[in-house]
Tab-separated table of N, CA and C in Angstrom:
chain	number	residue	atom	x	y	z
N	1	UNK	N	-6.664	23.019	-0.142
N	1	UNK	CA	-6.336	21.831	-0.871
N	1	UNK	C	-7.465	20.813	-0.776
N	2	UNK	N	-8.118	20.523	0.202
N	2	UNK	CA	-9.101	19.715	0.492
N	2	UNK	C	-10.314	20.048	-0.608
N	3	UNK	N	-10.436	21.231	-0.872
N	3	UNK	CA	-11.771	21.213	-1.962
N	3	UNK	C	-11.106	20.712	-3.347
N	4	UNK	N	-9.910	20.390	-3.619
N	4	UNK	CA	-9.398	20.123	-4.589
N	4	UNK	C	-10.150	18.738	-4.545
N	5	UNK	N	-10.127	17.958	-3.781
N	5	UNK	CA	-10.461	16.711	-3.935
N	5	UNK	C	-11.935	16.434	-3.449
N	6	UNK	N	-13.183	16.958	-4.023
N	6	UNK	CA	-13.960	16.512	-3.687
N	6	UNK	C	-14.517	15.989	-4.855
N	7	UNK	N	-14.307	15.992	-6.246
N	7	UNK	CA	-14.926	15.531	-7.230
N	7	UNK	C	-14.261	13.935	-7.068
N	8	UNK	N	-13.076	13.886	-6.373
N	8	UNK	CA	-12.596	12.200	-6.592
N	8	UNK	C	-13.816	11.429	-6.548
N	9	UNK	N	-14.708	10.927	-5.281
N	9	UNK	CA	-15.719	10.508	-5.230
N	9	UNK	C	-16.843	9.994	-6.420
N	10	UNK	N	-16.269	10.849	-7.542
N	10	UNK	CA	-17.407	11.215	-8.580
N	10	UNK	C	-16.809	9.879	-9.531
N	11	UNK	N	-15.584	10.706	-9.692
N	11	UNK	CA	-14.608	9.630	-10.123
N	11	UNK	C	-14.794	8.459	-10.322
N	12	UNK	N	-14.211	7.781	-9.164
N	12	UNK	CA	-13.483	6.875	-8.790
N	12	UNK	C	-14.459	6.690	-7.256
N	13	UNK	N	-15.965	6.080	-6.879
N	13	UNK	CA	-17.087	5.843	-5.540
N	13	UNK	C	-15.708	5.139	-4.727
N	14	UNK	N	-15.083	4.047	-5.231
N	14	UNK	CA	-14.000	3.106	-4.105
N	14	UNK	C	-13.469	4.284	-3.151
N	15	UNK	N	-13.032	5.128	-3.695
N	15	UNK	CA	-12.074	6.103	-2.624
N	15	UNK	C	-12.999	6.309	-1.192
N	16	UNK	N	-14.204	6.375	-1.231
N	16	UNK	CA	-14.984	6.610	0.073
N	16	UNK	C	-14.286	7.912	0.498
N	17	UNK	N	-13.921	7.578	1.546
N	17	UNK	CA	-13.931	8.595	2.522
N	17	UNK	C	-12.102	8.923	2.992
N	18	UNK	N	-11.549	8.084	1.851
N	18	UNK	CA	-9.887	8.762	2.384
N	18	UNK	C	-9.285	9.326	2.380
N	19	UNK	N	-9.665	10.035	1.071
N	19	UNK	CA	-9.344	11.288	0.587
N	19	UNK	C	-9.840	12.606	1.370
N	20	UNK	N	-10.897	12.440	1.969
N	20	UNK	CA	-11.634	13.592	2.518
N	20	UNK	C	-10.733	13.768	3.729
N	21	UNK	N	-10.388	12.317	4.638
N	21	UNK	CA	-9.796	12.084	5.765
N	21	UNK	C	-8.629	12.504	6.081
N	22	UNK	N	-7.962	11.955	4.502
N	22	UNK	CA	-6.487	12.515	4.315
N	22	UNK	C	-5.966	13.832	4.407
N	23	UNK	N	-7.139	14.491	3.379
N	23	UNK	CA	-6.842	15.939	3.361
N	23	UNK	C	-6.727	16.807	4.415
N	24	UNK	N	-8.215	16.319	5.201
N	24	UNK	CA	-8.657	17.151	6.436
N	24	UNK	C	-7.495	17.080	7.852
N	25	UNK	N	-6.773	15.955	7.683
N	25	UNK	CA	-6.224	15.651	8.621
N	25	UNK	C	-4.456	16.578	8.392
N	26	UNK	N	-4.183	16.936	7.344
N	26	UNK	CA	-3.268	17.775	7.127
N	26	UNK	C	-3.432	19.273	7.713
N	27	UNK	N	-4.462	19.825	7.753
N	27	UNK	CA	-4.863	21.297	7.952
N	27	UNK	C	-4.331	21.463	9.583
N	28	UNK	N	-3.424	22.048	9.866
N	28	UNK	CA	-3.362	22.567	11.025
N	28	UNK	C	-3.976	23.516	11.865
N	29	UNK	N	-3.748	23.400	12.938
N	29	UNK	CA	-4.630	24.246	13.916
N	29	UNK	C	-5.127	25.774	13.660
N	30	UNK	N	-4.239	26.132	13.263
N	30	UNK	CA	-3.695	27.891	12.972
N	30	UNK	C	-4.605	28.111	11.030
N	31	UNK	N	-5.060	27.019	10.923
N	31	UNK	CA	-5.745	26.739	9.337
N	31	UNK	C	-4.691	27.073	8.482
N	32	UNK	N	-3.314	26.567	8.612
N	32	UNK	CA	-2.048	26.372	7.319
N	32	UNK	C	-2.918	25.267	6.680
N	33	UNK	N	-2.619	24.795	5.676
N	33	UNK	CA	-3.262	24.636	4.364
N	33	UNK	C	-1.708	24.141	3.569
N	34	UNK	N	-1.251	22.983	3.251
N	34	UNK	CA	-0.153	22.558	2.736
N	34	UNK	C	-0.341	22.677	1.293
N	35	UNK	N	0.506	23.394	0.656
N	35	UNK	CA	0.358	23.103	-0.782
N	35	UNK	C	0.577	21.994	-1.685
N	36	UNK	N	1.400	20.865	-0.864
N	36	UNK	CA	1.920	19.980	-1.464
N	36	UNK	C	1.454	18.794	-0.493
N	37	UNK	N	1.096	17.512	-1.412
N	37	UNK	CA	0.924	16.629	-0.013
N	37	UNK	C	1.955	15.317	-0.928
N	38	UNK	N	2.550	15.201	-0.353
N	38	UNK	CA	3.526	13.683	-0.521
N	38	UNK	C	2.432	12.285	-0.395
N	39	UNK	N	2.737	11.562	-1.325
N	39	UNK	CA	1.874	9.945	-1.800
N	39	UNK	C	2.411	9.144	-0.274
N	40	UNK	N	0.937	9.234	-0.227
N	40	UNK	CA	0.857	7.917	1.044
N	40	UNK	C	1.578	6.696	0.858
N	41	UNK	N	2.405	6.655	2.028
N	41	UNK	CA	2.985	5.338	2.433
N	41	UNK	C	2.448	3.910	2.909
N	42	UNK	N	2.815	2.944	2.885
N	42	UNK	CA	2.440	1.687	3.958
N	42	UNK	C	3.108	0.974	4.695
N	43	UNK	N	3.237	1.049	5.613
N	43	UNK	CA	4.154	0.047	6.588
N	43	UNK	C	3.568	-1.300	7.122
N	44	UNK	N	4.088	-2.152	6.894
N	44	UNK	CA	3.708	-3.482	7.771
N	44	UNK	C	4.804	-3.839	9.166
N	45	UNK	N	4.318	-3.510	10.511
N	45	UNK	CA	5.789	-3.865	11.157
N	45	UNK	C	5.637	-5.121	11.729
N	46	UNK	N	4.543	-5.550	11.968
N	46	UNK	CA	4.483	-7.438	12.252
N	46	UNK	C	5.125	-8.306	11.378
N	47	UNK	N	6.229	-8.653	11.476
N	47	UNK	CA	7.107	-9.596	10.618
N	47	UNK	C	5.853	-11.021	10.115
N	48	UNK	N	5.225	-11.574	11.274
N	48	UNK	CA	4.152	-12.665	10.900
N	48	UNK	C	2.633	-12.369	10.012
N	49	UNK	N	2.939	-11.272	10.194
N	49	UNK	CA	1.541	-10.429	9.202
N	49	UNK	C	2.281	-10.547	7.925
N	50	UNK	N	3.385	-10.371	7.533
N	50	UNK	CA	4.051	-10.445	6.444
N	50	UNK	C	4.504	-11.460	5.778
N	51	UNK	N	4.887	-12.762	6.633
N	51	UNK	CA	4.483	-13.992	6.108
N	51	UNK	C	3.640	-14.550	5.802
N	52	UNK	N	1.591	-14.242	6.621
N	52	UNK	CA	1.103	-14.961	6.258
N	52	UNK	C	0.657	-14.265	5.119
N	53	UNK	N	0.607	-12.391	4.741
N	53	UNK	CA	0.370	-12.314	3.553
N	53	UNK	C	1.228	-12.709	2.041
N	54	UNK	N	2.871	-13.463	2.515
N	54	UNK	CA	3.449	-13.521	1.099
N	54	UNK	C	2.886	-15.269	1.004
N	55	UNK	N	2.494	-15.720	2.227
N	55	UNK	CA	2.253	-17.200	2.062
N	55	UNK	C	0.727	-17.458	1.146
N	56	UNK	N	0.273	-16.586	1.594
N	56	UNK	CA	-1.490	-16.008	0.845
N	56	UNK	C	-0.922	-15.953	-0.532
N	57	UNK	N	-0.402	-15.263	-1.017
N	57	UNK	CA	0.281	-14.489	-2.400
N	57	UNK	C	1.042	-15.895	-3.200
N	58	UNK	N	1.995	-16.615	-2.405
N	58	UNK	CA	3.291	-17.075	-3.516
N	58	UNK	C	2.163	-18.235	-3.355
N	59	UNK	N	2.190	-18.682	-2.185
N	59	UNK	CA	1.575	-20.306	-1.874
N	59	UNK	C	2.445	-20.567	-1.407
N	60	UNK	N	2.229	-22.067	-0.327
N	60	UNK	CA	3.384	-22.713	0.531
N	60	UNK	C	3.631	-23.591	0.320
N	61	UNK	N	3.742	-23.967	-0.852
N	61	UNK	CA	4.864	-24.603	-1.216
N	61	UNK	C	6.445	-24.749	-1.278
N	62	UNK	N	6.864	-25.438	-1.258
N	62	UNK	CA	8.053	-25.422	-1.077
N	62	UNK	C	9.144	-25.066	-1.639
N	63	UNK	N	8.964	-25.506	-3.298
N	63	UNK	CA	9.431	-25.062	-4.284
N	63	UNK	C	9.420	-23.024	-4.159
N	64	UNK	N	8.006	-22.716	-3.660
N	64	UNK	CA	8.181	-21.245	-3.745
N	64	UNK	C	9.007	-20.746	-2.673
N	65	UNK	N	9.413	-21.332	-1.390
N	65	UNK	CA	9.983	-20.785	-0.270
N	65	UNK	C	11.111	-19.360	-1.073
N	66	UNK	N	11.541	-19.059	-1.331
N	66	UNK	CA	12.904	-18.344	-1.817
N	66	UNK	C	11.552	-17.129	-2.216
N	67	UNK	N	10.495	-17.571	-3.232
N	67	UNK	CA	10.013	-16.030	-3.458
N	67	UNK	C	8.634	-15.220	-2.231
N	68	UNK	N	8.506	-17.008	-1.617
N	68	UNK	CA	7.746	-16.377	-0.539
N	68	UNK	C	8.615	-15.344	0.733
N	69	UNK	N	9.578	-15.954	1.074
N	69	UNK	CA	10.895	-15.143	1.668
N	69	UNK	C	11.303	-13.695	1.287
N	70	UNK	N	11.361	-13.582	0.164
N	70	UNK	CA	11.829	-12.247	-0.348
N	70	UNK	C	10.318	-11.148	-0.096
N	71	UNK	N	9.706	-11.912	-0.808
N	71	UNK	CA	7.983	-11.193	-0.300
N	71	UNK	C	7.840	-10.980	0.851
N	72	UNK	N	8.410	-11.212	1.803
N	72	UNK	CA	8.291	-11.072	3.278
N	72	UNK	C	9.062	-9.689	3.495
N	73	UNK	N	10.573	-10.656	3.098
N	73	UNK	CA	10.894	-9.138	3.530
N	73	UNK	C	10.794	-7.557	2.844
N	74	UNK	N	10.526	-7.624	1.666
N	74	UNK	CA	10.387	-6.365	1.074
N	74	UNK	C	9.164	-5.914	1.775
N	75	UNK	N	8.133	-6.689	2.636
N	75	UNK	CA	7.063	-5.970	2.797
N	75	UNK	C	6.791	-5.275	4.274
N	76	UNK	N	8.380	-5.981	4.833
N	76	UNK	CA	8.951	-5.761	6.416
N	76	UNK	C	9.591	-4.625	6.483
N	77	UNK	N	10.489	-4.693	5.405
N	77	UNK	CA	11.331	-3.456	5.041
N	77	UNK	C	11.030	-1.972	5.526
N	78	UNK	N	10.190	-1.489	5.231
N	78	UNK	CA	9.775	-0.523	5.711
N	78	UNK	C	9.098	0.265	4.913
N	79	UNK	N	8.554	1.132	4.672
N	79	UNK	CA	7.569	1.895	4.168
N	79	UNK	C	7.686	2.066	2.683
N	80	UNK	N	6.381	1.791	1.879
N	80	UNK	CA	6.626	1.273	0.745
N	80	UNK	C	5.400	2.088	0.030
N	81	UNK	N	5.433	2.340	-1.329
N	81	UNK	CA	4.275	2.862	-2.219
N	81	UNK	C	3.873	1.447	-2.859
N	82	UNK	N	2.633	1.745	-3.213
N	82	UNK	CA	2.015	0.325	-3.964
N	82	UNK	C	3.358	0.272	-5.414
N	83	UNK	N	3.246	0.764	-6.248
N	83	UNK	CA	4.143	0.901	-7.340
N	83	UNK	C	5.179	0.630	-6.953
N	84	UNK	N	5.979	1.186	-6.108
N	84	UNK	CA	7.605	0.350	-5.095
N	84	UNK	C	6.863	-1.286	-5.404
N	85	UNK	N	6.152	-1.510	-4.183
N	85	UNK	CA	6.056	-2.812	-4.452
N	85	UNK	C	6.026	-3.660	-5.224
N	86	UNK	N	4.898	-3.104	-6.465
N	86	UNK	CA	4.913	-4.193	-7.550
N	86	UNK	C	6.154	-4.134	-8.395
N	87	UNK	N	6.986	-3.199	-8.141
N	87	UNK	CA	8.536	-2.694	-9.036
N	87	UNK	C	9.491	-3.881	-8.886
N	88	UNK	N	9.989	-3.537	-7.047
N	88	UNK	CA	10.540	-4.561	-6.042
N	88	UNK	C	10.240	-6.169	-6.388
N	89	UNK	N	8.905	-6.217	-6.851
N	89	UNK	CA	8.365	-7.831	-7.475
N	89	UNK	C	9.145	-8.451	-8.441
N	90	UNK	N	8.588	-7.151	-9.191
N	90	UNK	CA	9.173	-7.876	-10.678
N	90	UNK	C	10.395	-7.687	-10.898
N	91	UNK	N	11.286	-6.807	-10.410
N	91	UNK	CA	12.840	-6.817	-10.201
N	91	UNK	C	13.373	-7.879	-9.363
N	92	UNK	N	12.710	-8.985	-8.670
N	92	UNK	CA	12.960	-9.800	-8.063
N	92	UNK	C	12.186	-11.397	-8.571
N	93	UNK	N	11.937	-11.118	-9.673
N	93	UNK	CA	10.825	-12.008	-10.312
N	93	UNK	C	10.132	-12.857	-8.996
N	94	UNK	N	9.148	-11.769	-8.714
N	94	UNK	CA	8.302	-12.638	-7.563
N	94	UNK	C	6.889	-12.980	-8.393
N	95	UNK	N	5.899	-14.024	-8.883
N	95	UNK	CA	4.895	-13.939	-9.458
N	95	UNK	C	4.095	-13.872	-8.698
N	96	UNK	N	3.036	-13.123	-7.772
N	96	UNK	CA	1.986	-13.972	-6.966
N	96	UNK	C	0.922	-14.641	-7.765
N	97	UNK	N	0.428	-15.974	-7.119
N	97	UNK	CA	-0.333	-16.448	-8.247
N	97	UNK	C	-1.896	-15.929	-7.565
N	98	UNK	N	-2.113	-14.737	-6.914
N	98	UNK	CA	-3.316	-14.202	-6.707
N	98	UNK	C	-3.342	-12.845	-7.632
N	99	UNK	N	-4.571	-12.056	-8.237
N	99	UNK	CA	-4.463	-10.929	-9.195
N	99	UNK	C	-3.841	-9.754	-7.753
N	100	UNK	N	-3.608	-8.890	-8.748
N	100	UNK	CA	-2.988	-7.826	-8.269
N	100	UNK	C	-3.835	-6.818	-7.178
N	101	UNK	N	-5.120	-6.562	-8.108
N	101	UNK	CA	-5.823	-6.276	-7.259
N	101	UNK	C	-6.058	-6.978	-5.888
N	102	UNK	N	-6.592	-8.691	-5.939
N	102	UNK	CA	-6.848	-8.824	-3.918
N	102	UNK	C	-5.517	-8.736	-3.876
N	103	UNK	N	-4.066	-8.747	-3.954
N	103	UNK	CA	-2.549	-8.814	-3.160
N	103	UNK	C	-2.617	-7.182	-2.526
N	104	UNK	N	-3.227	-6.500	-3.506
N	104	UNK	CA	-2.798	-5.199	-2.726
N	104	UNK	C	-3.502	-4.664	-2.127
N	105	UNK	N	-5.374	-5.147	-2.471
N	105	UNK	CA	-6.156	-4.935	-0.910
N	105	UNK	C	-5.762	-5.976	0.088
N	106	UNK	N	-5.106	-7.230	0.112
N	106	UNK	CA	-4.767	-7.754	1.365
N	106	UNK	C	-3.509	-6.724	1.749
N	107	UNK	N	-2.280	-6.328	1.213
N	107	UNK	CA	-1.387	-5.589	1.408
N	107	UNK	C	-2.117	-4.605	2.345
N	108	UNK	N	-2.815	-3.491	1.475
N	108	UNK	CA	-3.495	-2.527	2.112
N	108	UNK	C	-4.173	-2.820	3.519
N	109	UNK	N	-4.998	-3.671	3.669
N	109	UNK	CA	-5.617	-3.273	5.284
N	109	UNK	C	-5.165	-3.789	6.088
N	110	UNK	N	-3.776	-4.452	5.377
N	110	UNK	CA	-2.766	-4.916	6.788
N	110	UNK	C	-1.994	-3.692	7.275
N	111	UNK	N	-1.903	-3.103	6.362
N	111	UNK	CA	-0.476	-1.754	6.823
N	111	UNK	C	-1.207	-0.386	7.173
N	112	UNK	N	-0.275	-0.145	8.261
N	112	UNK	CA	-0.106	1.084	8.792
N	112	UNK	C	-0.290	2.195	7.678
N	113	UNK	N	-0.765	3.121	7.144
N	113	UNK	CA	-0.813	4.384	6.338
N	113	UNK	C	-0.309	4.960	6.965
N	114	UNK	N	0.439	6.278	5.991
N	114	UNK	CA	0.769	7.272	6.345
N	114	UNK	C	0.897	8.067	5.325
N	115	UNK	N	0.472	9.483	5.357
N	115	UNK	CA	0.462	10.086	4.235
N	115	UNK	C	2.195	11.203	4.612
């Protein structure tokens, strides 16, 4: 499966090295080889990592408290796909007034991965 993904790079340079990491790190000892790999997860379990990123995101204002709150906890909740998240948003009309892109690289190198 791992040679499957070496053209990503070519692709898409951002991926670096996670894909290679990801893959390699599936192969077991005995060289099993998974045919299937399930979409990486993210966990945040610091409840205060999760406030200061929905406080980053909504703003602290006051008026926003209710969508900065909910942003907290959906991101406490527990293990989440980027797409969950932005779903969970807008089913909750959360706006962040930062683009999508920095919310979900701040998201990203706060949380735990797991593939």
């Amino acid at each position: 499966m791992a040679q499957n993904r070496r053209i990503d790079v070519i692709f898409n340079p951002r991926i670096g090295s996670f894909n290679v990491k990801m893959f390699l790190s599936l192969i077991q000892a005995d060289g099993y080889n998974p045919l299937s790999v399930e979409s990486v997860t993210f966990t945040i379990k610091d409840k205060q990592i999760c406030d200061d990123i929905a406080a980053e995101a909504i703003g602290r204002a006051e008026k926003a408290q209710a969508q900065r709150e909910a942003l907290s906890n959906i991101l406490h909740q527990g293990p989440f796909r980027p797409g969950q998240l932005f779903e969970l948003m807008k089913e909750q009309l959360i706006t962040p007034l930062v683009d999508r892109h920095t919310f979900i690289n701040r998201v990203a190198a706060a949380a735990d991965v797991s593939p």
